[in-house]
Short mmCIF file of C-alpha atoms and ligand atoms in Angstrom, two decimals:
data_model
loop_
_atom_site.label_atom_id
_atom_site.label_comp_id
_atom_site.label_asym_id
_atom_site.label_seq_id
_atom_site.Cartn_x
_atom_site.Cartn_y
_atom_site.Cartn_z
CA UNK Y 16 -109.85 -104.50 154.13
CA UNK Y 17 -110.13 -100.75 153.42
CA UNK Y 18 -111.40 -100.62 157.22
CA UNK Y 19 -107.65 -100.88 158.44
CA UNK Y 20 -107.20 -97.40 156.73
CA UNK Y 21 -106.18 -94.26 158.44
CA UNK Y 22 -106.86 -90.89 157.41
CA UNK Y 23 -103.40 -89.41 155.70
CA UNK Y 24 -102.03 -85.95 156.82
CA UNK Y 25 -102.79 -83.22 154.55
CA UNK Y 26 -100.40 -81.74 152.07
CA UNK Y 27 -99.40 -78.23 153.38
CA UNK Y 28 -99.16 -76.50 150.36
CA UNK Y 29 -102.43 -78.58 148.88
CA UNK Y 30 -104.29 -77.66 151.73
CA UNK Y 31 -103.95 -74.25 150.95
CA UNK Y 32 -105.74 -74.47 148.06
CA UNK Y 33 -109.15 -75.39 148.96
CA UNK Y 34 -108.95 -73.10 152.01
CA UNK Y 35 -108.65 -70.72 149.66
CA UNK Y 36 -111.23 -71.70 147.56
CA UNK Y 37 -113.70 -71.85 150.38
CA UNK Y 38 -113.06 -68.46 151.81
CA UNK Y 39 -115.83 -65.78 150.72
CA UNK Y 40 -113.48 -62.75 151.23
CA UNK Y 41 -113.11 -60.53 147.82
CA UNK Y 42 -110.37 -59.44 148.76
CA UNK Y 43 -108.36 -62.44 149.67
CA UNK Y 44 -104.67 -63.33 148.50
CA UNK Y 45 -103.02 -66.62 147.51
CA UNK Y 46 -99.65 -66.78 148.09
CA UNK Y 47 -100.03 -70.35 148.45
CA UNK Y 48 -99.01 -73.19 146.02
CA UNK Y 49 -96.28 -72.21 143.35
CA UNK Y 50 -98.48 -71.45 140.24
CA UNK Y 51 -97.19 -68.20 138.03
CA UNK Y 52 -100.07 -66.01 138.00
CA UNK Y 53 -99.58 -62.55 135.70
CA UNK Y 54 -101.30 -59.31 136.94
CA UNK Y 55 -104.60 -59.97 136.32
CA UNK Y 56 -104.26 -62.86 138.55
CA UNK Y 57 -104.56 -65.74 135.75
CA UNK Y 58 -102.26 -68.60 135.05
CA UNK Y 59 -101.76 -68.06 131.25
CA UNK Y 60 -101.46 -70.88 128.77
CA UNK Y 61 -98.12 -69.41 127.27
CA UNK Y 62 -98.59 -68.46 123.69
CA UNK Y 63 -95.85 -70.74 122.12
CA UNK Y 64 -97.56 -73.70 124.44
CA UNK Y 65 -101.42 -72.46 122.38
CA UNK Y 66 -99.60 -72.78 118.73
CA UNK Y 67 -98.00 -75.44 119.56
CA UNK Y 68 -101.21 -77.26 120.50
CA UNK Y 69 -103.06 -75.79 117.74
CA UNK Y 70 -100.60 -77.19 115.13
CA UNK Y 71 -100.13 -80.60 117.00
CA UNK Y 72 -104.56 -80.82 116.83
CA UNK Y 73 -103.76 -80.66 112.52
CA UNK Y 74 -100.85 -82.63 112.19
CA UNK Y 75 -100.60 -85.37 115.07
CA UNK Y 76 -102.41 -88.49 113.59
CA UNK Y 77 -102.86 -91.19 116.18
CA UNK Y 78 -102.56 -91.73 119.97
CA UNK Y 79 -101.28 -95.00 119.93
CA UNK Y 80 -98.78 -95.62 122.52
CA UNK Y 81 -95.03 -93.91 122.80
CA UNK Y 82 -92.38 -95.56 124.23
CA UNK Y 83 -92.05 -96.35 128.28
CA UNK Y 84 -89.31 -93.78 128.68
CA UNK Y 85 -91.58 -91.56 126.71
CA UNK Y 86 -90.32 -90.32 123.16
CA UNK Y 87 -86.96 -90.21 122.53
CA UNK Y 88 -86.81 -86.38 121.03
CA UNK Y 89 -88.26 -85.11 123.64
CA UNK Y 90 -86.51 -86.90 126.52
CA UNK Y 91 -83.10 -85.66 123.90
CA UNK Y 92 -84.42 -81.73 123.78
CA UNK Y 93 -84.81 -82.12 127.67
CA UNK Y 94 -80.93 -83.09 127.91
CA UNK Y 95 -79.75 -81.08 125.61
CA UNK Y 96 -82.19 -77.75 127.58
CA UNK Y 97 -80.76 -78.67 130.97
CA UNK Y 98 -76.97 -80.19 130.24
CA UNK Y 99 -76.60 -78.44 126.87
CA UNK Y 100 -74.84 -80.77 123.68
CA UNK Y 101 -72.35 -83.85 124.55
CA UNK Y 102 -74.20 -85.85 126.93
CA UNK Y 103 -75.82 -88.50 124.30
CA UNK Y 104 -73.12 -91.31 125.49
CA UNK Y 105 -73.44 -90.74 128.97
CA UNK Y 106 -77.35 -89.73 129.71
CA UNK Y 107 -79.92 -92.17 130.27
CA UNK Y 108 -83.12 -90.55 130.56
CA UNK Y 109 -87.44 -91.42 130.92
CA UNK Y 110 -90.25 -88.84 130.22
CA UNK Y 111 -92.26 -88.92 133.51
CA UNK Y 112 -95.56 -87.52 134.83
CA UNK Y 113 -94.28 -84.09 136.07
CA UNK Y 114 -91.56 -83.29 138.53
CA UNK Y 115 -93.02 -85.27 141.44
CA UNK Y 116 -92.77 -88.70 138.82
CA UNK Y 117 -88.93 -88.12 138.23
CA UNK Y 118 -88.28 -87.52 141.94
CA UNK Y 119 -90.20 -90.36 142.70
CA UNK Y 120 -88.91 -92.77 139.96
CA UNK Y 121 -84.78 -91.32 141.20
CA UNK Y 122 -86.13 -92.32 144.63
CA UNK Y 123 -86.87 -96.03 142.88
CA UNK Y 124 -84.13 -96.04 140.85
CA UNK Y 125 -81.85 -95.68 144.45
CA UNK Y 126 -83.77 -98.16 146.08
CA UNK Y 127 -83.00 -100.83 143.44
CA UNK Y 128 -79.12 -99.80 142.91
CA UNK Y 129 -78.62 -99.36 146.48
CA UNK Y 130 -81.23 -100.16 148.80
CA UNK Y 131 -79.28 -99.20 151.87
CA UNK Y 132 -78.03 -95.56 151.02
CA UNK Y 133 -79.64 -92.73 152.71
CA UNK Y 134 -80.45 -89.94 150.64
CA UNK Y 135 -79.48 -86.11 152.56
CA UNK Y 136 -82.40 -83.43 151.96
CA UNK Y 137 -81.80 -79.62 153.05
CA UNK Y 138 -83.53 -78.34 155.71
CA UNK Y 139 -86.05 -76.72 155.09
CA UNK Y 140 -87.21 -78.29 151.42
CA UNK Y 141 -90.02 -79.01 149.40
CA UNK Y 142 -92.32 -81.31 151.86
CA UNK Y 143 -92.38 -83.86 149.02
CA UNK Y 144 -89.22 -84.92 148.96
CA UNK Y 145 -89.27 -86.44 152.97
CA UNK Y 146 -92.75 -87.70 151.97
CA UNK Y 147 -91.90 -89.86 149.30
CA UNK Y 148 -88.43 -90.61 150.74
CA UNK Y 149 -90.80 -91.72 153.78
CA UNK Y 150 -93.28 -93.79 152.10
CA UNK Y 151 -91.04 -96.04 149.70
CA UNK Y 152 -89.04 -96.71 153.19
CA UNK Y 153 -85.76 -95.34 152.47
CA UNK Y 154 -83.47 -94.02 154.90
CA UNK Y 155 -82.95 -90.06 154.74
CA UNK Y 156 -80.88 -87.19 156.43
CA UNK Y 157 -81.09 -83.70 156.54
CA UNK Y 158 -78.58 -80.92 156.38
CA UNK Y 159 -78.77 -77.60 157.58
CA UNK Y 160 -79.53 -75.21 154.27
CA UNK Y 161 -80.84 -71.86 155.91
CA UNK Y 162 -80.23 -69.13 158.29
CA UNK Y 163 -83.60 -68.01 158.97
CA UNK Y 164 -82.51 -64.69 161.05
CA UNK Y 165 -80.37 -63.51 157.84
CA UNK Y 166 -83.13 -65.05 155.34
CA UNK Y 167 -79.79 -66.67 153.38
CA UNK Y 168 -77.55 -69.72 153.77
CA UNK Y 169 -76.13 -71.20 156.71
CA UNK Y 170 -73.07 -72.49 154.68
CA UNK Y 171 -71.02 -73.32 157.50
CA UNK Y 172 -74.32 -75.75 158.65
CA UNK Y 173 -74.34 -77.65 155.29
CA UNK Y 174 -70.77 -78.12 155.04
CA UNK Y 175 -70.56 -79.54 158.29
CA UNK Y 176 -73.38 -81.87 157.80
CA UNK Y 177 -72.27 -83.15 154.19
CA UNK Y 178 -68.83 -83.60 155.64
CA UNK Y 179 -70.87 -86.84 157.15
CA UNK Y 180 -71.87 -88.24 153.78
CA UNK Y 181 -71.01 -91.68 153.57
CA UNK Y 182 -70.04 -93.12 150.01
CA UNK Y 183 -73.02 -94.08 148.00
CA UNK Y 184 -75.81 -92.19 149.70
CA UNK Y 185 -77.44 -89.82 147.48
CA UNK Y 186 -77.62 -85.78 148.44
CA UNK Y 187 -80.86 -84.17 146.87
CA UNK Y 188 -80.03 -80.95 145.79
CA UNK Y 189 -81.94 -78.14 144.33
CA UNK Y 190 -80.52 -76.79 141.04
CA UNK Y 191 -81.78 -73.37 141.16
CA UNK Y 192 -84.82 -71.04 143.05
CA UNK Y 193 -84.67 -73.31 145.94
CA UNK Y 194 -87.96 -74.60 146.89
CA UNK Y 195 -88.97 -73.44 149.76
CA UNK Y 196 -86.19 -70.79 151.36
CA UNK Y 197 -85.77 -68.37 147.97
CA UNK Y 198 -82.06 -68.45 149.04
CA UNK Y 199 -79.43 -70.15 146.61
CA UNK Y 200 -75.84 -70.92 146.39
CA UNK Y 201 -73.35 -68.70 145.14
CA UNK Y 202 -71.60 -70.08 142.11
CA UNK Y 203 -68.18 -70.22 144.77
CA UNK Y 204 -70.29 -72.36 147.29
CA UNK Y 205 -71.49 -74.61 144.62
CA UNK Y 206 -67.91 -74.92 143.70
CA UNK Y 207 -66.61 -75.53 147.18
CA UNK Y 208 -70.00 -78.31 147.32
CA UNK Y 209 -68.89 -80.61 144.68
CA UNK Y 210 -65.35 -80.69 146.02
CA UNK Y 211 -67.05 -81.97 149.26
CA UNK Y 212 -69.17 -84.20 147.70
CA UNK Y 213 -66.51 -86.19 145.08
CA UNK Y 214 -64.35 -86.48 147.88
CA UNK Y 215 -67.38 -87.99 150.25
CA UNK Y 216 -68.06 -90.33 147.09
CA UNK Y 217 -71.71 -88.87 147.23
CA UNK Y 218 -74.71 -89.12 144.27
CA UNK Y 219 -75.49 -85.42 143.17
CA UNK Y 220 -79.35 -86.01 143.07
CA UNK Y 221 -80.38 -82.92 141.56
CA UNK Y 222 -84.54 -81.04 141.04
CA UNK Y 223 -84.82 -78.50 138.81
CA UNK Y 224 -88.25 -77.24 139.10
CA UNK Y 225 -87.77 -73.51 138.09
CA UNK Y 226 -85.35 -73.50 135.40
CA UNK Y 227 -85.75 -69.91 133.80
CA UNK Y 228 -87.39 -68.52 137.11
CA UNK Y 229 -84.18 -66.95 138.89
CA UNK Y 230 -81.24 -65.42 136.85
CA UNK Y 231 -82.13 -67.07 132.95
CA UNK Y 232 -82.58 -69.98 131.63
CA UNK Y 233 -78.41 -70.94 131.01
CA UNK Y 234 -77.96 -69.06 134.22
CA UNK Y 235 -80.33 -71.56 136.19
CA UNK Y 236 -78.83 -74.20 134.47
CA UNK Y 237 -75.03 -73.58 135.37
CA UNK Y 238 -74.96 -75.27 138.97
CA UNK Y 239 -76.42 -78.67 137.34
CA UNK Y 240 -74.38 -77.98 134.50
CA UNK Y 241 -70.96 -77.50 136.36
CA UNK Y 242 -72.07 -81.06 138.61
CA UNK Y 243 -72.71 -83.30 135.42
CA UNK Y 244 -69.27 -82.34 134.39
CA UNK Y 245 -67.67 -83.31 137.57
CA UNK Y 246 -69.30 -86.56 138.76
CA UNK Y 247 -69.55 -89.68 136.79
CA UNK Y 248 -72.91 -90.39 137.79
CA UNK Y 249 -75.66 -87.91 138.57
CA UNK Y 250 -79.84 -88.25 139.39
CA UNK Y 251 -81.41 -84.71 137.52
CA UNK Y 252 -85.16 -84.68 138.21
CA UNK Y 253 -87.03 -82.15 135.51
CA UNK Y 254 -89.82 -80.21 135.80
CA UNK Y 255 -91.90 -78.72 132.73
CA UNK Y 256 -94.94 -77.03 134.89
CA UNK Y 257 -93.19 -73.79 135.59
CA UNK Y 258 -91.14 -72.74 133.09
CA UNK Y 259 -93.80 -74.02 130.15
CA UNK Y 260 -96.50 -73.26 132.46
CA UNK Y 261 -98.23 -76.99 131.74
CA UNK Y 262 -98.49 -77.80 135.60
CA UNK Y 263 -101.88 -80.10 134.80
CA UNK Y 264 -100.01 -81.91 131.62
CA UNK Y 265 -97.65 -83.57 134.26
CA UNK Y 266 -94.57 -83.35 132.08
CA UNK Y 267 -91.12 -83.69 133.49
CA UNK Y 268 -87.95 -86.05 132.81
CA UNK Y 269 -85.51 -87.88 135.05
CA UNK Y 270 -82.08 -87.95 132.94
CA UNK Y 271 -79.44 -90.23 135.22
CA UNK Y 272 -76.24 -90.01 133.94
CA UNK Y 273 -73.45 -92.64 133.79
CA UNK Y 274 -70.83 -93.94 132.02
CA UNK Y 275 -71.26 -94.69 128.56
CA UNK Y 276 -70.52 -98.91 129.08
CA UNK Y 277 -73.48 -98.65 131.54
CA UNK Y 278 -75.97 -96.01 129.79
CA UNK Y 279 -77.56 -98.78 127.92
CA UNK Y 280 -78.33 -101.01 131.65
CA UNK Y 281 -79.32 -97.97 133.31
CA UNK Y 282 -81.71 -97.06 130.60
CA UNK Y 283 -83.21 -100.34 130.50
CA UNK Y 284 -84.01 -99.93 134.44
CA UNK Y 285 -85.73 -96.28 134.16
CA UNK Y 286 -87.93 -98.21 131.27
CA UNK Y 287 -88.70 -100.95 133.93
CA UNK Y 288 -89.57 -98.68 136.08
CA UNK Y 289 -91.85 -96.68 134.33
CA UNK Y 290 -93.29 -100.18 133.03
CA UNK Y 291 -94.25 -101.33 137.33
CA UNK Y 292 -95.72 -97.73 138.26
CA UNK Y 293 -97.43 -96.81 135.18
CA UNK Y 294 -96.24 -97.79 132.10
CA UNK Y 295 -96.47 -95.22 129.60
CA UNK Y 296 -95.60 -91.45 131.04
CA UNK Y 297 -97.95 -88.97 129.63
CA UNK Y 298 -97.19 -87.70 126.01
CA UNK Y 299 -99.27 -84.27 125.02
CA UNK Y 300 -97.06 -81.58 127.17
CA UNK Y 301 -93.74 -83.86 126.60
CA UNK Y 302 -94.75 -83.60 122.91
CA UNK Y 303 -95.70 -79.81 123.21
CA UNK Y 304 -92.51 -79.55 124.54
CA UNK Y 305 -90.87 -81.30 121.85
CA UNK Y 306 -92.15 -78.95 119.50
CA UNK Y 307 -91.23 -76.14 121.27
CA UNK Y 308 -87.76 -76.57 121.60
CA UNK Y 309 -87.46 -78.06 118.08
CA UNK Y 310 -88.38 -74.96 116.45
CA UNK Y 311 -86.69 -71.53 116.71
CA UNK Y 312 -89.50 -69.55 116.17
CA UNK Y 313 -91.26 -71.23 118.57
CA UNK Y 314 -88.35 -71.56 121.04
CA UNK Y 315 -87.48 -67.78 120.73
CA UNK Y 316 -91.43 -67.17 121.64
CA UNK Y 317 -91.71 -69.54 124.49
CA UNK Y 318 -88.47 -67.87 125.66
CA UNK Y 319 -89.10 -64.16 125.60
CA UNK Y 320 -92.38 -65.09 127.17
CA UNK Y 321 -90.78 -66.82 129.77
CA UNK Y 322 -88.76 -63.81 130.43
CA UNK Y 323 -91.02 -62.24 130.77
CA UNK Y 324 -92.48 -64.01 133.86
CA UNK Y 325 -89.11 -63.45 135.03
CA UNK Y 326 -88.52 -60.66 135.01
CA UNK Y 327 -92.27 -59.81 136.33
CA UNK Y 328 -91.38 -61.86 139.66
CA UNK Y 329 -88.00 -60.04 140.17
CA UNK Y 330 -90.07 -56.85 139.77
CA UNK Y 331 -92.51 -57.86 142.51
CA UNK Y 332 -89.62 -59.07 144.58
CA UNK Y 333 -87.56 -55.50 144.60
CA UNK Y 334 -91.18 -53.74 144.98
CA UNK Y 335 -91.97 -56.02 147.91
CA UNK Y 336 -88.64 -55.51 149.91
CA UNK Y 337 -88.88 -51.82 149.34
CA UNK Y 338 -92.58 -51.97 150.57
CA UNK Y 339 -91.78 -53.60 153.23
CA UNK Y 340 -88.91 -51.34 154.01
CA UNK Y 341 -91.17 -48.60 154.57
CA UNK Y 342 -94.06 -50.44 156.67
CA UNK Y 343 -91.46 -52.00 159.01
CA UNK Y 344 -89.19 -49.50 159.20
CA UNK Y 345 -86.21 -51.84 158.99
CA UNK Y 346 -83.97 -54.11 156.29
CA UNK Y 347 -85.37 -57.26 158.09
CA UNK Y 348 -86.87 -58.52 154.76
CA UNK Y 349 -84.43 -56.67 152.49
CA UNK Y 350 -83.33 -60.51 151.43
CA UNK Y 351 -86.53 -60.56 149.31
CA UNK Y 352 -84.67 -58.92 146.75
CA UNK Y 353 -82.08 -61.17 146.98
CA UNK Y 354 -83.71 -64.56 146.94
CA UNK Y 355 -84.46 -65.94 143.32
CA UNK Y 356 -87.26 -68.11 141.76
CA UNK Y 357 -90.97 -68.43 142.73
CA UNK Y 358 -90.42 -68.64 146.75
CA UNK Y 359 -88.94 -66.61 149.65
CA UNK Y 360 -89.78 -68.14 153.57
CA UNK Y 361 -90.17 -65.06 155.15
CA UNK Y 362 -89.17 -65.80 158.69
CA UNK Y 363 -92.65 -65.45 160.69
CA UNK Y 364 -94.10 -67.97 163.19
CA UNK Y 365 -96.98 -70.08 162.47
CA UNK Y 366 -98.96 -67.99 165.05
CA UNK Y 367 -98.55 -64.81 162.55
CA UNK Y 368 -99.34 -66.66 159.32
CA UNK Y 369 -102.06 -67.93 161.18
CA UNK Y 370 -103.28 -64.13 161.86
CA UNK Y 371 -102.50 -63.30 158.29
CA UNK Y 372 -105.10 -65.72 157.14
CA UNK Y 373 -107.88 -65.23 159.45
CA UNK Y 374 -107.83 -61.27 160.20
CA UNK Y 375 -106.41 -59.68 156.42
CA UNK Y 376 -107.09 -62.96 153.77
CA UNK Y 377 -104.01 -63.37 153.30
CA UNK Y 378 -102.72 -66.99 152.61
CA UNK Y 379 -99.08 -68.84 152.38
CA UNK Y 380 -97.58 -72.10 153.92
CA UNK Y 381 -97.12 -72.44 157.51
CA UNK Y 382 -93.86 -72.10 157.26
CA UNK Y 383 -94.27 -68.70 155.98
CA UNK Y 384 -93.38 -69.16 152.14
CA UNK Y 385 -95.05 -66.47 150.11
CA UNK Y 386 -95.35 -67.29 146.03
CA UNK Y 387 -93.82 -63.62 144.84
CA UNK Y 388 -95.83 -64.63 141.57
CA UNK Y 389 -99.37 -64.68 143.32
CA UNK Y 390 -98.41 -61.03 144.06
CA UNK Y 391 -99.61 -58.45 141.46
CA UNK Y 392 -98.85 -54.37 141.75
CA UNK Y 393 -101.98 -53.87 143.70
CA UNK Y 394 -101.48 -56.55 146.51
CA UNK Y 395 -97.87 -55.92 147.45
CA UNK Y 396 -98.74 -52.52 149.65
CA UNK Y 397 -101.56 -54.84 150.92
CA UNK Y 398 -99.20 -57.87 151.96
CA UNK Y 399 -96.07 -55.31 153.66
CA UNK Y 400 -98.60 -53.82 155.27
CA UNK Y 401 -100.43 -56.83 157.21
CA UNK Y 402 -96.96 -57.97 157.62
CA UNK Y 403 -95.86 -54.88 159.49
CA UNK Y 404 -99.29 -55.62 161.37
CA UNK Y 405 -98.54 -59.06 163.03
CA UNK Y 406 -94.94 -58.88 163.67
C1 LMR Q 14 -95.13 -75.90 145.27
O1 LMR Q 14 -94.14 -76.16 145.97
O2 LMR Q 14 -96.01 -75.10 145.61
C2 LMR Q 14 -95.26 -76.55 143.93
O3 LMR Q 14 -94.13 -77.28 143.62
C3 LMR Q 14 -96.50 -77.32 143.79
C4 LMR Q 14 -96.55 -78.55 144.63
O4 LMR Q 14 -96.85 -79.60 144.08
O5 LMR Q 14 -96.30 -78.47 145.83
#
């Protein structure tokens, strides 16, 4: 049987990360996969994440299994984080293995409500979201997201290719620090979005990977936050890695909101779900989580820490576009600044990122995202330099 197999194309972004690995170079650089990495170049355990673990090791007594849409505090803290208070009657929601198992259970939970919508991705995104979208055999779209020359968005492009959203189908949006461009929505174009998409009869199907990464944690929220209160329904897939820094815990949620006559149905279907791809989702990060966000002096730690990180990457960013101000002699990257969150594409060809890698060590996606948080004081000269070099 397992002769029939083929070998599967690499990951882009995984790939990355044992080329890395394997290069000897000292001096290399990995702006590659979206870990936060702080000046030393380490991916901290943040500190409210360490005494939250420390007191869960003396108080939790027994692993016996949680519920199959995970437990219900933290899947209610996770609502309550993203949507803020009111939403009990309306959200149904499952704890999931990270990010990728909310997209991928949203992507399930379209299938089985409406097998023959197509769900619209922006082009460029995350190269997950067409793989998955791909494998379970759904039908999917794109629409035009960036302008590449300007390194912002080509509004006019996604406008014109929503306007062909047909009722039903589901439009995967990103809710803030969009994954991989850097470049968001304004809060008028978000506005002027919705409109389209009530009118079009579409399914906001929204990932929030980097809540806390861009302008602040409400302030990353406000786009999904604005959306829940306009639609009736509405897919939200949740990531924990980033903004609690638990990327290997594989925490996330997928809240799907409703009416409150069908909450109860659709809850029962995330729970099935869960039950045919793995039945339980995983519990310690969900529970550190939990704890987290259930105790203020904890919250207020895990918050100014994640400011922190913030504000860190916005420093890098500014630093970067002024760096590469001077070694190009030109604004061309001045949208560095601009762009919010983990990511910015920079706008080379594969050919330079290819030179990047081999002649200065210096690694990010083929597409030419850079992670602004694998760059530390010391390495930004480095980077608008060898840019300057290959263009
Ligand atoms: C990324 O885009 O680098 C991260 O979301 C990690 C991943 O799984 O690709």
């Amino acid at each position: 049987m397992l002769e029939t197999l083929n070998p599967q194309p690499q990951d882009k972004i995984l790939q990355l990360i044992s080329m890395f690995r394997d290069d000897p170079r000292g001096d290399k650089i990995d702006l590659g996969v979206g870990v936060y990495k702080d000046a030393t170049g380490l991916t901290p355990v943040m500190r409210a994440v360490k005494a939250a673990e420390k007191k869960l090791w003396e108080t939790e007594t027994t692993k016996t299994y949680t519920g199959l849409a995970g437990e219900p505090a933290f899947n209610a803290a996770m609502v309550t984080m993203i949507l803020g208070a009111g939403y009990a009657d309306r959200a149904a929601s499952v704890a999931t293995p990270g990010g990728t198992g909310a997209i991928r259970q949203a992507l399930e939970l379209i299938r089985l409500a409406a097998p023959g919508a197509t769900v619209w991705l922006s082009n460029p995104t995350w190269p997950n979201h067409p793989s998955i979208i791909k494998y379970l055999k759904m039908s999917m779209a794109e629409y035009r997201y960036f302008d590449a020359v300007a390194g912002g968005i080509d509004f006019d492009g996604l406008i014109e290719d929503l306007s062909k959203v047909k009722p039903g189908d589901a439009v995967l949006l990103h809710g803030c620090c969009h994954n991989p461009t850097g470049a968001n929505l304004d809060a008028g174009q978000w506005d002027q979005l919705a409109r389209l998409l009530i009118d079009r009869g579409a399914i906001p199907f929204i990932d929030l990977a980097y809540q806390g990464f861009g302008d602040g944690l409400e302030e990353d929220a406000a786009a999904t936050r604005m959306i829940a209160a306009r639609f009736p329904e509405v897919l939200i897939a949740a990531s924990c890695s980033k903004n609690f820094g638990i990327y290997r815990e594989r925490t996330g949620v997928l809240i799907a909101l409703t009416s409150p006559e069908r909450r109860a149905t659709v809850q029962g279907n995330l729970a099935f779900l869960n039950r045919q791809n793995y039945s339980f989702p995983p519990d310690h990060g969900a529970r550190l989580v939990t704890m987290i966000l259930e105790d203020a002096a904890l919250t207020a730690e895990w918050k100014a820490e994640l400011e922190e990180v913030r504000r860190n990457m916005l420093t890098l960013r500014q630093t970067l576009a002024d760096e590469l101000r001077k070694a190009t002699n030109s604004d061309r990257f001045d949208f560095v600044a601009r762009h919010r969150g983990m990511f910015s594409r920079l706008g080379l060809t594969e050919a330079q990122v290819e030179v990047l890698r081999k002649d200065h060590g210096i690694y990010m996606v083929s597409d030419s995202r850079i992670n602004i948080a694998g760059l530390n004081a010391r390495t930004v000269p480095i980077l608008a330099k060898a840019i300057a070099a290959v263009l």
